[in-house]
Each structure stands twice: as structure tokens, then as C-alpha cells.
Coordinates of C-alpha atoms in Angstrom, one line a residue:
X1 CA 71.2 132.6 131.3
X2 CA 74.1 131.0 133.3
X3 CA 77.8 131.2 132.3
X4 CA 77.5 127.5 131.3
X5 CA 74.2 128.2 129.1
X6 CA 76.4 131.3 127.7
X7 CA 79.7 129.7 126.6
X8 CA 77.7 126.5 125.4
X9 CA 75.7 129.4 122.9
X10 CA 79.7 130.0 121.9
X11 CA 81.0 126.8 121.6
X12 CA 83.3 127.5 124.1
X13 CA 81.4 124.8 127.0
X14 CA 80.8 120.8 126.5
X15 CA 78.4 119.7 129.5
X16 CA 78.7 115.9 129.9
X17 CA 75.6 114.8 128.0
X18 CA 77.0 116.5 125.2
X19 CA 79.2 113.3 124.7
X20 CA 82.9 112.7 124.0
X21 CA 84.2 115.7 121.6
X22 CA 86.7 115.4 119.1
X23 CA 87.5 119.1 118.1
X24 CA 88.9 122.4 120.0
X25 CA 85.4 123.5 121.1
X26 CA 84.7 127.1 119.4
X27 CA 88.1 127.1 117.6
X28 CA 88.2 129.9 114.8
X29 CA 90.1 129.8 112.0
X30 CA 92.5 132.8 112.1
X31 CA 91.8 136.4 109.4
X32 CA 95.2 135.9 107.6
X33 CA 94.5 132.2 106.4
X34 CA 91.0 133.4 105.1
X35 CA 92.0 133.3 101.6
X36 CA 93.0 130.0 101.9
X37 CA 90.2 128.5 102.0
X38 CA 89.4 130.9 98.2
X39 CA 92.5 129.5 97.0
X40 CA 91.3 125.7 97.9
X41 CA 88.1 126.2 96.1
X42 CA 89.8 127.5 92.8
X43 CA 91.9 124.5 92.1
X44 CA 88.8 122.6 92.3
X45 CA 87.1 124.6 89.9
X46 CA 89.5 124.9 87.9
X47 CA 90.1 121.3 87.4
X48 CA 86.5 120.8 87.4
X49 CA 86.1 123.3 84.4
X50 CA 89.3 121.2 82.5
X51 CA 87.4 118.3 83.5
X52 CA 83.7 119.0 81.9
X53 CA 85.4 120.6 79.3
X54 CA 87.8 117.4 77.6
X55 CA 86.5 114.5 79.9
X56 CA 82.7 114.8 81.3
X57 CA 80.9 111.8 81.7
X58 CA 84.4 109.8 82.4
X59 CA 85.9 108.4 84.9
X60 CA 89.1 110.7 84.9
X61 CA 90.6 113.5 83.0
X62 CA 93.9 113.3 81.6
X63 CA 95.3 116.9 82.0
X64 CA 98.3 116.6 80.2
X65 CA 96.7 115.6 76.8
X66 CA 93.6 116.7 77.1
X67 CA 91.5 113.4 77.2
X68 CA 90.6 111.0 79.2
X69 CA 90.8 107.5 81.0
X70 CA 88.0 105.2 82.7
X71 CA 89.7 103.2 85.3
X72 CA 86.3 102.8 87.2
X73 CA 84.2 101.1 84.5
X74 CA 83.3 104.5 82.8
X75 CA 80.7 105.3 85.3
X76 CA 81.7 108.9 85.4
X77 CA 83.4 108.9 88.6
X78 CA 84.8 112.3 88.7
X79 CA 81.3 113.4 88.9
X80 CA 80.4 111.5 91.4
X81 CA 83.0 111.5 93.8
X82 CA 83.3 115.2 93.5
X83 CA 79.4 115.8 94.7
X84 CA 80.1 115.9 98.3
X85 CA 82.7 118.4 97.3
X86 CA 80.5 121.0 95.3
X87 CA 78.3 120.6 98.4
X88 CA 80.6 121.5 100.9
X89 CA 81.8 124.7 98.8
X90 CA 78.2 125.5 98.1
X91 CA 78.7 125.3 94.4
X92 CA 75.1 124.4 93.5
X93 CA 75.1 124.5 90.0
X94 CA 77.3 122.6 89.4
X95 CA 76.0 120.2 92.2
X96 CA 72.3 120.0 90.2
X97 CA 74.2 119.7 86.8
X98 CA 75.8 116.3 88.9
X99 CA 72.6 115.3 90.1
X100 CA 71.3 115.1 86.4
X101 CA 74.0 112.9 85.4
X102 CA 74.2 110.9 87.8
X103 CA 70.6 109.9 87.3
X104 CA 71.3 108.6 83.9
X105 CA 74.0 106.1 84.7
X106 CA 73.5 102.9 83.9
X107 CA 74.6 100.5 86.6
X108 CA 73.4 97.5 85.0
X109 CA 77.5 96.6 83.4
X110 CA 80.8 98.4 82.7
X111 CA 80.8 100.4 80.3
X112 CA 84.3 99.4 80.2
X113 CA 85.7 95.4 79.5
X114 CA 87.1 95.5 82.9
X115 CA 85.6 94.0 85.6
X116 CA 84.4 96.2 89.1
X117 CA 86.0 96.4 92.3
X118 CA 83.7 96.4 95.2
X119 CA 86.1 98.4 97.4
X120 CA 86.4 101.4 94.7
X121 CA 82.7 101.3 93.7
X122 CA 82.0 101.4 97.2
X123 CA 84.0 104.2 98.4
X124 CA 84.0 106.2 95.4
X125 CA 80.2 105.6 94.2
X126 CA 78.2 104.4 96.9
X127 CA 79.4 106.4 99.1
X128 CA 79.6 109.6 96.8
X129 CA 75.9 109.2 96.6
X130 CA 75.0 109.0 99.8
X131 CA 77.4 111.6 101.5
X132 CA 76.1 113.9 98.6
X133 CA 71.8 113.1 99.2
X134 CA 72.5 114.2 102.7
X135 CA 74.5 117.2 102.3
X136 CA 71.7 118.8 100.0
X137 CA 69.6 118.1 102.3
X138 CA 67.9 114.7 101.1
X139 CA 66.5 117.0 98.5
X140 CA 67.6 114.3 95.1
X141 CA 65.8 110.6 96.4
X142 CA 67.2 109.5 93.1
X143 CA 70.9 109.6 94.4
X144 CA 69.6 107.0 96.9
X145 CA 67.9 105.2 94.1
X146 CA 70.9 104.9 92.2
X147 CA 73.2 103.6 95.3
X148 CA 70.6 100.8 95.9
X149 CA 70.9 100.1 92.4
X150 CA 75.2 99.8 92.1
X151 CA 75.0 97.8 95.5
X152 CA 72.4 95.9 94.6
X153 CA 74.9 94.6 91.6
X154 CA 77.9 93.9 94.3
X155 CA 75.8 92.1 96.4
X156 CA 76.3 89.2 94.2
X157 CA 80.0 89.4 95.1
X158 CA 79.2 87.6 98.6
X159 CA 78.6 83.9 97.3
X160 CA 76.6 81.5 99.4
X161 CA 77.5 81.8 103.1
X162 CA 80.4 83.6 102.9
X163 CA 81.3 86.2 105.9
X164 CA 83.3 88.2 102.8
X165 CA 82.7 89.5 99.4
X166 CA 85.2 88.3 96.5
X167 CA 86.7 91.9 95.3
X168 CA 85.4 92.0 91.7
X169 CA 82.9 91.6 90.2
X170 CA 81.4 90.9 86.6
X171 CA 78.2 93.2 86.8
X172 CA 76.8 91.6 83.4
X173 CA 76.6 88.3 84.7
X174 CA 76.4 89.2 88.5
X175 CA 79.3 87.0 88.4
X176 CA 82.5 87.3 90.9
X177 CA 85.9 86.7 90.2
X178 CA 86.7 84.1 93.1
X179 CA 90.6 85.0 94.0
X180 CA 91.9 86.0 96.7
X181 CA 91.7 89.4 98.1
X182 CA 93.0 91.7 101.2
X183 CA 91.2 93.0 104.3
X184 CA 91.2 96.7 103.2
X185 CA 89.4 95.1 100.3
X186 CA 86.8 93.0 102.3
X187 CA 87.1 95.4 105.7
X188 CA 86.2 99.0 104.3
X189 CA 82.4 98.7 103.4
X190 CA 80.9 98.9 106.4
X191 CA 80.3 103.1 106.7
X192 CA 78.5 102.8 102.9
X193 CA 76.4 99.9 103.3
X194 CA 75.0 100.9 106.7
X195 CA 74.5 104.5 105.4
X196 CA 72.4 102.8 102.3
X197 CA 70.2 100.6 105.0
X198 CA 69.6 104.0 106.6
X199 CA 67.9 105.4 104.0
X200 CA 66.2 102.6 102.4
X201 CA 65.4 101.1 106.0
X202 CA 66.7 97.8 104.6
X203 CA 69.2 95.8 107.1
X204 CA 70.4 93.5 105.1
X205 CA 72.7 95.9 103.2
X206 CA 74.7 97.0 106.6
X207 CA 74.5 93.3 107.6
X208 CA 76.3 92.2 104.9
X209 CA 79.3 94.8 105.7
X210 CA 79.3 94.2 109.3
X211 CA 79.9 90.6 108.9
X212 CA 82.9 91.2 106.6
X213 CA 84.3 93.8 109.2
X214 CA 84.1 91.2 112.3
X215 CA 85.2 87.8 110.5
X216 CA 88.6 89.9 109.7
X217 CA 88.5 90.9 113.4
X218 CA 87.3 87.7 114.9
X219 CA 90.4 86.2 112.9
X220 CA 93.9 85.1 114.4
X221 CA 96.3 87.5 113.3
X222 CA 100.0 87.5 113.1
X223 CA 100.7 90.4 115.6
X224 CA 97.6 91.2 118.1
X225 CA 94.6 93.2 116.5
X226 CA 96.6 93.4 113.4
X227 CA 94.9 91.4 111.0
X228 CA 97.6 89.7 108.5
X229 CA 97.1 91.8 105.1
X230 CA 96.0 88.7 102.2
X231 CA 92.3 87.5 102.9
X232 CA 90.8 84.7 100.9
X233 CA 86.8 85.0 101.0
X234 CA 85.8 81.3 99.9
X235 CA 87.5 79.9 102.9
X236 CA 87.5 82.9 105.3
X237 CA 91.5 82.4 106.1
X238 CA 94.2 84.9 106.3
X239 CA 96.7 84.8 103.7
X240 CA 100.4 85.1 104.4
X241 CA 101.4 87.0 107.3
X242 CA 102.2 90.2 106.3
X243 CA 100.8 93.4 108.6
X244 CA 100.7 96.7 107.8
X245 CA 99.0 100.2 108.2
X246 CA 99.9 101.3 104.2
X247 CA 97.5 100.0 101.2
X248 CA 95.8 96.7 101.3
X249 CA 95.3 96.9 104.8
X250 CA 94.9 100.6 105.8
X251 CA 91.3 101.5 105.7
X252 CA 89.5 98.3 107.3
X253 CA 91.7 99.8 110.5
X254 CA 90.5 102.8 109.5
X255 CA 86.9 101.8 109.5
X256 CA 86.9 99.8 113.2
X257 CA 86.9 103.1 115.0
X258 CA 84.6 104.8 112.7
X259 CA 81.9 102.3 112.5
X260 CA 82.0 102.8 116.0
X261 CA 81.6 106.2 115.9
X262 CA 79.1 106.6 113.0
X263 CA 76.8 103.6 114.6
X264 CA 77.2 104.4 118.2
X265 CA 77.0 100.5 118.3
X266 CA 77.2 98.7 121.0
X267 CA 79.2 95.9 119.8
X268 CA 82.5 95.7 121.5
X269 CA 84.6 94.0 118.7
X270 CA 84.9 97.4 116.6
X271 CA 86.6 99.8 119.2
X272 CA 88.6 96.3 121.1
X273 CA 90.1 95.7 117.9
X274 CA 91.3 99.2 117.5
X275 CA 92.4 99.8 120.6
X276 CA 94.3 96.3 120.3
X277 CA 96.1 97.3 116.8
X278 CA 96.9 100.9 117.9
X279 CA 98.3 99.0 121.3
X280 CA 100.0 96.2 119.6
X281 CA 102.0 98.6 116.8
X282 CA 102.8 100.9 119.5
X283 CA 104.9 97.8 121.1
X284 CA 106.0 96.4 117.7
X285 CA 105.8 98.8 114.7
X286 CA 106.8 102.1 116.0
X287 CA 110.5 103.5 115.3
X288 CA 112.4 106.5 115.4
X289 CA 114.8 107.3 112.4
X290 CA 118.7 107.6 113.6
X291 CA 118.3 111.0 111.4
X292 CA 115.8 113.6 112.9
X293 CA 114.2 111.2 115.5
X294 CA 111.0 111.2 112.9
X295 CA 108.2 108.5 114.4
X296 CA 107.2 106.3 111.7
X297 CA 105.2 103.4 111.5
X298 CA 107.0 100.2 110.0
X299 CA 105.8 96.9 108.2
X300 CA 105.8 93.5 109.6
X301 CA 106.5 90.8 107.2
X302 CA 105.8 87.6 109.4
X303 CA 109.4 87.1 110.8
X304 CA 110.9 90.6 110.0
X305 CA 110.5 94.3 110.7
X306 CA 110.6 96.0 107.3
X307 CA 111.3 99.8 107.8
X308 CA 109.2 101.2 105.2
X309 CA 106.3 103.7 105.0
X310 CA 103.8 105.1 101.9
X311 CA 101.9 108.0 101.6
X312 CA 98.8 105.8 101.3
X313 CA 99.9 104.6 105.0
X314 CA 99.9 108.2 106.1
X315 CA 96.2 108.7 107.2
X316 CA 97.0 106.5 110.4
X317 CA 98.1 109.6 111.9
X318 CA 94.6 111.4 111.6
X319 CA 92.6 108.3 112.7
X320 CA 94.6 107.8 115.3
X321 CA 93.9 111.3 116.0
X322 CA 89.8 110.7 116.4
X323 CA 90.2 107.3 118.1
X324 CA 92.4 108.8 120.7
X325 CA 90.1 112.0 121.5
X326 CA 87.1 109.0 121.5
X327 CA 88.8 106.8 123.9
X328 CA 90.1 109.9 125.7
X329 CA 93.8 108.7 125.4
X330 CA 96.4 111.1 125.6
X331 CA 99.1 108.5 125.1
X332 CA 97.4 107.6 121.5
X333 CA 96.8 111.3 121.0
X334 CA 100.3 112.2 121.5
X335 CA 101.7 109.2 119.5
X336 CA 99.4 110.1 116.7
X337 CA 101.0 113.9 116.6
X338 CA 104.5 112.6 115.8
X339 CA 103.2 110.1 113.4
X340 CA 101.9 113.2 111.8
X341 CA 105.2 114.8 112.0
X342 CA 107.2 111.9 110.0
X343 CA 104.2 111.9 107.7
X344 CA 104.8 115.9 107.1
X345 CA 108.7 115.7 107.2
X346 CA 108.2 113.8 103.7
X347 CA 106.9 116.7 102.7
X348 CA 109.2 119.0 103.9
X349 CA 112.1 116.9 102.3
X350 CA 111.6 117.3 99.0
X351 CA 112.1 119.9 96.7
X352 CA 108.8 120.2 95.3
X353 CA 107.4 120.2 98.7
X354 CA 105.4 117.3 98.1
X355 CA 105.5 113.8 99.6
X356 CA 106.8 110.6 97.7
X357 CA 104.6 107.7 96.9
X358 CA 106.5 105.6 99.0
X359 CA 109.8 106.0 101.8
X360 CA 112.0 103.7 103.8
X361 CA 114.1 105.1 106.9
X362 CA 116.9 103.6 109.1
X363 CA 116.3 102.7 112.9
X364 CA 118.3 101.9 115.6
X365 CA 117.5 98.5 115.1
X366 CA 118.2 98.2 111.4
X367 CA 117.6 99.5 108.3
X368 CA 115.6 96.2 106.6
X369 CA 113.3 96.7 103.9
X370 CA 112.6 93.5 102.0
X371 CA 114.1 95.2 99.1
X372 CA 117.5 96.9 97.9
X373 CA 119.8 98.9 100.3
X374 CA 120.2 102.2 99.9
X375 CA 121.8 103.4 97.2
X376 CA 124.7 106.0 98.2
X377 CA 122.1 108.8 96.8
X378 CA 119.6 107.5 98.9
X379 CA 121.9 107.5 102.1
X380 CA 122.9 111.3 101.5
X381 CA 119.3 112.4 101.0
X382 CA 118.9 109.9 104.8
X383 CA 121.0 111.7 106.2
X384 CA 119.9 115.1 105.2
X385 CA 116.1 114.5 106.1
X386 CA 115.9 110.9 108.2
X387 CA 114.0 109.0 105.4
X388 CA 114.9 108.4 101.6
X389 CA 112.6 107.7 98.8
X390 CA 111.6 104.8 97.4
X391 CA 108.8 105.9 95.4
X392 CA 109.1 109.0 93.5
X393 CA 105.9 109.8 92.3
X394 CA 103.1 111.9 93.6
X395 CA 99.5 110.9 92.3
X396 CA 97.3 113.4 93.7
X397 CA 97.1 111.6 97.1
X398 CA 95.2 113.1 100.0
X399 CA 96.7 111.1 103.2
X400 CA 99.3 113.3 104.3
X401 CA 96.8 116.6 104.0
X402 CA 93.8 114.4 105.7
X403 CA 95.9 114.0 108.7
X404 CA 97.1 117.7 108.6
X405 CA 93.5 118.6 108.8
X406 CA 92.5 116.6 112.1
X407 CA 96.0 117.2 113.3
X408 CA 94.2 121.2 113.2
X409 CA 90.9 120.7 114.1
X410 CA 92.4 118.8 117.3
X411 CA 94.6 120.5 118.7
X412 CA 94.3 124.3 117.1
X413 CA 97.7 124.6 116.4
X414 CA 98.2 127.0 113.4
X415 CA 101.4 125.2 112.1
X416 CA 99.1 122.7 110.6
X417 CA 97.4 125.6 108.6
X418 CA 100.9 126.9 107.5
X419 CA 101.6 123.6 106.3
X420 CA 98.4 123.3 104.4
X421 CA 99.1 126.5 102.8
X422 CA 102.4 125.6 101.5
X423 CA 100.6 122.5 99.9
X424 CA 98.4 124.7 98.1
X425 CA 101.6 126.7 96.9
X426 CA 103.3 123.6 96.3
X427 CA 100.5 122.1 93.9
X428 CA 99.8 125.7 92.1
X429 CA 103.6 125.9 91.5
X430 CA 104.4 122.1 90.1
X431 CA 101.3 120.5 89.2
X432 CA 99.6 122.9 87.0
X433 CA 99.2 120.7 83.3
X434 CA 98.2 121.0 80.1
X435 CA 94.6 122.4 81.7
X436 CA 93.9 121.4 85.5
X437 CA 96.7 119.7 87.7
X438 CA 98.3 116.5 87.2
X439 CA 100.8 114.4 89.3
X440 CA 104.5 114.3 89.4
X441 CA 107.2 110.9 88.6
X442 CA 109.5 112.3 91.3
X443 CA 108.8 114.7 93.7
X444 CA 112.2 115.4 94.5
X445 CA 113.3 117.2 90.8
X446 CA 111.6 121.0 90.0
X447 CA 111.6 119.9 86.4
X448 CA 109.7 116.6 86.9
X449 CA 107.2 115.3 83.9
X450 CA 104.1 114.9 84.7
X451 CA 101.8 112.0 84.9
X452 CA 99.0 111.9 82.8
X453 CA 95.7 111.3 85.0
X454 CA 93.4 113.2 87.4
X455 CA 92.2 110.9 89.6
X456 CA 88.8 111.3 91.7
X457 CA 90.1 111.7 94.2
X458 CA 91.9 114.6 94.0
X459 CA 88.0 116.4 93.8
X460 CA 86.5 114.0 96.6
X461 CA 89.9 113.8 99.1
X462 CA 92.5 116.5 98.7
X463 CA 90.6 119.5 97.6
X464 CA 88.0 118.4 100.2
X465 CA 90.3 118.2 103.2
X466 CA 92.6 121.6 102.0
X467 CA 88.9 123.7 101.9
X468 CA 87.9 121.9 105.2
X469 CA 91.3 123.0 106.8
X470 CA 91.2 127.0 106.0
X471 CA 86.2 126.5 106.2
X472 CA 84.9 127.1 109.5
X473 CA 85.6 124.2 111.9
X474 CA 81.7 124.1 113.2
X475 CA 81.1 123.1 109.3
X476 CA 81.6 119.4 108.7
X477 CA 82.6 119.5 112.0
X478 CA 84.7 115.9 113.3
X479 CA 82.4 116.3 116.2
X480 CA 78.8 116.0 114.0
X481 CA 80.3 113.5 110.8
X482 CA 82.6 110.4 110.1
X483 CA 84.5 110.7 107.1
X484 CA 84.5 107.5 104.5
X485 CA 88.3 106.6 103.4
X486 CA 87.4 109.1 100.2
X487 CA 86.7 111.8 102.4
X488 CA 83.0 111.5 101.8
X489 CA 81.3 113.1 104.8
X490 CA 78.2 110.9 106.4
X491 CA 76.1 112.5 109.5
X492 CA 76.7 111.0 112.8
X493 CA 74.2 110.7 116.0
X494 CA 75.4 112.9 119.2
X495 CA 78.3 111.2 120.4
X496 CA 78.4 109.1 123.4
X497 CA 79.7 110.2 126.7
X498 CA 82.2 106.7 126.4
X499 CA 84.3 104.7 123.5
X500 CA 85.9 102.5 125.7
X501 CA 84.6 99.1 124.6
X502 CA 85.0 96.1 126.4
X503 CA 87.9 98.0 128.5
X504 CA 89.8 95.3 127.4
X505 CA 92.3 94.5 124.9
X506 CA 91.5 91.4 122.4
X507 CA 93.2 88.3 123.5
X508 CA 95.9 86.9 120.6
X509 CA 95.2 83.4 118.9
X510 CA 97.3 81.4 117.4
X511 CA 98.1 82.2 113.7
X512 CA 98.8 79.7 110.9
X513 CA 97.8 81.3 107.3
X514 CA 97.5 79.9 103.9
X515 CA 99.5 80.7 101.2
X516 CA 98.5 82.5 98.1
X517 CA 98.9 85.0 95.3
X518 CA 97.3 88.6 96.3
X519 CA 96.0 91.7 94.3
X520 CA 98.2 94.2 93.3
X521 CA 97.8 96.9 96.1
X522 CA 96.2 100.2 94.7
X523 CA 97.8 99.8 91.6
X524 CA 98.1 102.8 89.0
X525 CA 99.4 101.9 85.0
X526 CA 100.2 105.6 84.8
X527 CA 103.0 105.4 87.4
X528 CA 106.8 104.2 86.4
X529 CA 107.1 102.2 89.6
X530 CA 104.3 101.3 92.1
X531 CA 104.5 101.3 95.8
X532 CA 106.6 98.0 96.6
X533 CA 104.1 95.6 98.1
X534 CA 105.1 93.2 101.0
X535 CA 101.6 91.1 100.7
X536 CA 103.6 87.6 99.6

């Protein structure tokens, strides 16, 4: 055997038809952070035990008083979302106990009087089901049965020729609610519904997605590639003018670069959009606090810069990450890193040593929010840690720890395991409830209350990404699956030796939007105050 056929064996050689690779080859997570990994997998089942025992069957557990919510129609979508979970720890018991509930649910209505969001039912459910059927090994058909049979119900939520789907819908009529909506509403569906025409060989399903994805792209928008946030899906316009990477708009970015990845299409719209927002907010939305010289990401209200940030807005690093190793951009790679770093120093700021639900910083050219100034408390904390909180609260949010994990797996650098450790520390030390883990109202107080509610997403997102950080790299490796935006792993073909699209960025149109009221962006009733939304 040659030394090339030898280091390929130990992951330490790429040859060119092996494609464009994302993560170190053959990197190794380290003997001391070994435990790590044990530590990960207990608060799961730990929270999964609290949650069978005062809350199976529903949506969320409520840790504090020992019962239980159903914010997602009463599907049971802790157990669903959390599948892909028990599969990557290897917990099969629990697993097949999932699979046997799963394949009772009745998809035909709520089993709540609220009506269903597209968006959540696809990320959480659809694409629970699917991620999960592949990582046992397409052993349980019925998972697939039971994401034709949710999607099959959405479907109805694209009326007549419309490119976009209205974002609820009314399953017991197979009725939408026509309003308007927002592109990370209409924009992140094309990973699920392309997974589900996979497996039931049926192309309308993907279709459908992919022709939501590429109106918003084909769009005028008010800064290039950077689709305005409000959508309306009966006439296909933007709404208002308002751009940014946090909620509302944050996945359908998300989902241009993995679309491309996941399909290996050969459509050029997905990756030239990308490569046109990650270009256009490099020369428009990035800034550097006066304090710390932290790179942050800012909002775009139409006419203004609005110096604000979320956690929810904190995965950009991360994708940014994987789209620059695809395009083979060091310049996006690098850019991405320090992203990663002002995500992390919101972290770092706090004294629980978690990050707020939503910040605002000060730049050299101004310190506009759309909102109140600072408050003198809020300057003193600015000046001790170049951002000051907005948003107290901490629901159990993966972003900043999803980033942390490709920030690892792409460059090898073991601060980014340190820092995952002292999240595990951090949650085991403040979050611990009732029984399982719950939030915190502010972040920045060792004595905070708690907030009653265990979302899905703390099994399907944050537990996921802390056990992938500390598992073995070549296991759900970046290089062999695309992550959904609930951290649902989906296989993807070999990788192509190329990302680089059309080579050329998307020209700019002229914009004109129509006025309108939006939805409420990611909002949460067991949260004092919500993250400040700029969508008017």
C-alpha cells in the first residue's frame, strides 16, 4: 500500500475525488475531555426520565412544577424531536419505546385549539422523523409513514399557485390562515421536504420547498442577497424592509448553503445567494464593539443600522463556518471565527455563564438600536464586556453551542471544547429544576427564577450538539451529514470537488415592499420580555 492509500485508511489524506471537506481530517478528540461527552448524555437522560415521568405524550415538560405544556398541538413533540438524539447516544430503548409512540399519533388535527405552524412541524416533526428512520438504519418504515402523513396535512397551506405556503394552518379543515408571514417561515423547508421525496420517491414534496426557497431568492431585497425579513405568500412580495440574520429570517439563510450541500444540486441560485448575503453583510452589517473589538453582526432596518444581536442570530457563525470550508474561502472562514467569538463573549459576560436572549453593543459608528438607550447599568456592564443585555432570559437555546461545535470540528482547536465544558458546568450548576433543567429570566443574577418550560429542543439541539462536541468527530461527521435548523442530522451524497456556483455574485434589483403587520418572531408566553423584533 502507498503512503497515500495508508494515511487515507487514517483519515489523515483527502485525494481530490474525495470532494471539498469540511472537518480537520482524522481529528481526535483529546483523553481528558472524554467524560464530557458522559456528562452530555446524563443531562439528557435525566431530563428525559423527568420528562416520561410528569409529561410523556406532550409536547413539553414543565420542570419547575412538574407538569406540562403543548405548544406544538399536543403531538408529543419531545418525543419526537429527541429521536435523532437517543440515536446518536445509542440509547435504543428508549429509541424503540419512541418509535411505538410515535406510530400512534394522530396527525389528522390538534390535539390542541391552536392552529399549526408549518415551520415548527416541519423542523421539529418532519424532520424528527426522518433524521431518526435513517439513523436506525431505515429499520421503522412507519416513521416515514407518519412524515408523509403530517406533510401531507401542510400541503394544503400552499393555496392555488402560490410559490409560498401561508405559516399556519388549520389541520381539521386543511384550512390556512392567509396572513402574512417571514422568510424563515416560508424559506426553511426545503432540507425536510426533499428528505420525505427521498424516501417515498415522490417529487412533488421537494418541489414544493424548492419553489418557496428560490421565489425568496429570486426576490428584490433591500441590501443584496439579503432578503427583507416580512413575506406575504398570496402575493409573493416582500414586506417592509427590515434585514437580519436573528429570528424570522435566520434559517432560510441557513438553508441556501445546505440545500446545496445536502442536494449536490446543480442549481446556481442556492449557493449565489449565499455567497451574495455572506458578501453583502460583510460590507454592511459587520461591526466591531468600541469595548473588546467583539465582531458582531448588526440589523438593518431599511434606512438605519440597528446595533443589536440575539442568541437565536448566533448560529450565523457555524454556517458560515461550513459555507466557507465549501466555497474554500478563507476570508468567510476567518470572519465566521470572530463572529463566533462575540457570540461566545455573551457567554463569558455573564455571571451564570450563559448567554442572554438578546444584546445590543456600541460601534464606532453609533450605538442605534431602534429602541431605548442604555441605561447607566447597561453602559457599566458595556464597558466591562463590549455588549449589554437587552434580553435577560435564557430558554434552553442551542445557537451559541451549535456554532461552538463547528467552530471545533473545523479548525481542532481545543478552546472550543473548554468552552463546551464550561456550558455543561454552567447548566448543571443553574438550571437544575424541580426534576430536569429549566431556563433562567436573567442570566446575569446567580439567584435567577426559573422559567417553567422544557422545550424540544433542548433534547433535539443543545444536548445533541454538546454530546457531538466531546463523540468522535468521524461520527455524524460535517463531512457525511447536513444538519436541519433543529439539529436533526440527514445523510449527504460524497461531496463535490466545487461549491462555487455561478462564480458570481447575484446582481441587486430595485426594492419597493408592501406594508404590513408580521408574526411575532419565535415567540415564547413563558418569557417576561421577548426578543425585541424589528420586522415593522
Amino acid at each position: 500500500m502507498g503512503l497515500s492509500g495508508l494515511l487515507l485508511l487514517l483519515g489523515l489524506f483527502s485525494p481530490s475525488w474525495a470532494g471539498v471537506t469540511v472537518q480537520v481530517p482524522g481529528l481526535q478528540v483529546p483523553p481528558q475531555y472524554a467524560s464530557r461527552r458522559d456528562d452530555a448524555q446524563k443531562l439528557f437522560t435525566v431530563s428525559y426520565d423527568a420528562y416520561k415521568q410528569f409529561a410523556f405524550g406532550h409536547d413539553d415538560l414543565s420542570p419547575v412544577s412538574r407538569g406540562f405544556s403543548d405548544g406544538r398541538n399536543g403531538w408529543g413533540a419531545s418525543v419526537v424531536d429527541a429521536m435523532a438524539t437517543m440515536a446518536v447516544m445509542g440509547l435504543d430503548d428508549i429509541f424503540e419505546e419512541a418509535v411505538n409512540f410515535t406510530a400512534n399519533i394522530d396527525f389528522s388535527r390538534s390535539k390542541t385549539s391552536s392552529t399549526v405552524s408549518v415551520f415548527e412541524t416541519t423542523i421539529r416533526y418532519l424532520g424528527g422523523l426522518l433524521s431518526a428512520y435513517e439513523l436506525s438504519d431505515e429499520k421503522f418504515p412507519v416513521l416515514v409513514q407518519k412524515a408523509k402523513e403530517v406533510a401531507d396535512k401542510m400541503a394544503f397551506a400552499w393555496v392555488g399557485n402560490n410559490d409560498m405556503p401561508f405559516g399556519f394552518m388549520n389541520f381539521a379543515t386543511n384550512t390556512p390562515t392567509r396572513s402574512t408571514s417571514n422568510i424563515a417561515e416560508a424559506g426553511t423547508l426545503s432540507l425536510e421536504w426533499f428528505m420525505l421525496t427521498k424516501y417515498t420517491n415522490n417529487a412533488t414534496y421537494g418541489d414544493r420547498a424548492a419553489r418557496s426557497a428560490k421565489h425568496i431568492a429570486n426576490l428584490a431585497s433591500p441590501l443584496p442577497g439579503l432578503a427583507a425579513q416580512g413575506i406575504d405568500p398570496a402575493t409573493g412580495n416582500a414586506v417592509g424592509s427590515y434585514v437580519t440574520w436573528g429570528g424570522g429570517s435566520d434559517s432560510y439563510f441557513e438553508y441556501l448553503i445546505k440545500y446545496a450541500r445536502l442536494t449536490n444540486t446543480d442549481e446556481h441560485i442556492y449557493i449565489d445567494t449565499w455567497k451574495t448575503a455572506v458578501d453583502s453583510s460583510i460590507k454592511n452589517l459587520l461591526r466591531k464593539s468600541t469595548v473588546g473589538n467583539f465582531t458582531y453582526l448588526a440589523d438593518f432596518d431599511g434606512s438605519r443600522i440597528r446595533h443589536v444581536g440575539s442568541h437565536l442570530a448566533c448560529f450565523h457563525a457555524g454556517n458560515w463556518l461550513l459555507g466557507g470550508k465549501l466555497l474554500q474561502n478563507q476570508t468567510i472562514i476567518d470572519i465566521a471565527l470572530e463572529l463566533n467569538e462575540g457570540c461566545w463573549n455573551t457567554y463569558a459576560g455573564t455571571a451564570t455563564g450563559i448567554g442572554p436572549e438578546a444584546f445590543a453593543y456600541i460601534s464606532d459608528d453609533g450605538s442605534f438600536t431602534g429602541g431605548n438607550s442604555p441605561s447607566t447599568a447597561q453602559m457599566n456592564f458595556y464597558n466591562q464586556h463590549g455588549y449589554y443585555i437587552t434580553s435577560s432570559a435564557y430558554i434552553l437555546r442551542p445557537e451559541v453551542l451549535e456554532s461552538n461545535m463547528h467552530a471545533w470540528r473545523i479548525t481542532g482547536n481545543t478552546k472550543y471544547l473548554d468552552r463546551a465544558a464550561s456550558a455543561i458546568d454552567a447548566f448543571n450548576k443553574f438550571l437544575p429544576a424541580t426534576v430536569a433543567f429549566a431556563g433562567l429570566n436573567n442570566v446575569n443574577s446567580v439567584t435567577s427564577s426559573l422559567i417553567d418550560d422544557m422545550e424540544s429542543f433542548w433534547f433535539a439541539e443543545v444536548l445533541k450538539y454538546l454530546y457531538l462536541t466531546f463523540d468522535d468527530p468521524a461520527h455524524i461527521s460535517l463531512d457525511d451529514y447536513v444538519f436541519n435548523t433543529e439539529c436533526q442530522p440527514f445523510k449527504a451524497p460524497p461531496a463535490l470537488d466545487s461549491y462555487g456556483g455561478s462564480g458570481k455574485l447575484v446582481s441587486a434589483k430595485p426594492f419597493a415592499a408592501q406594508s404590513g403587520a408580521l408574526p411575532a418572531v419565535s415567540p415564547n408566553t413563558f418569557v417576561k420580555s421577548g426578543v425585541p423584533r424589528g420586522s415593522r
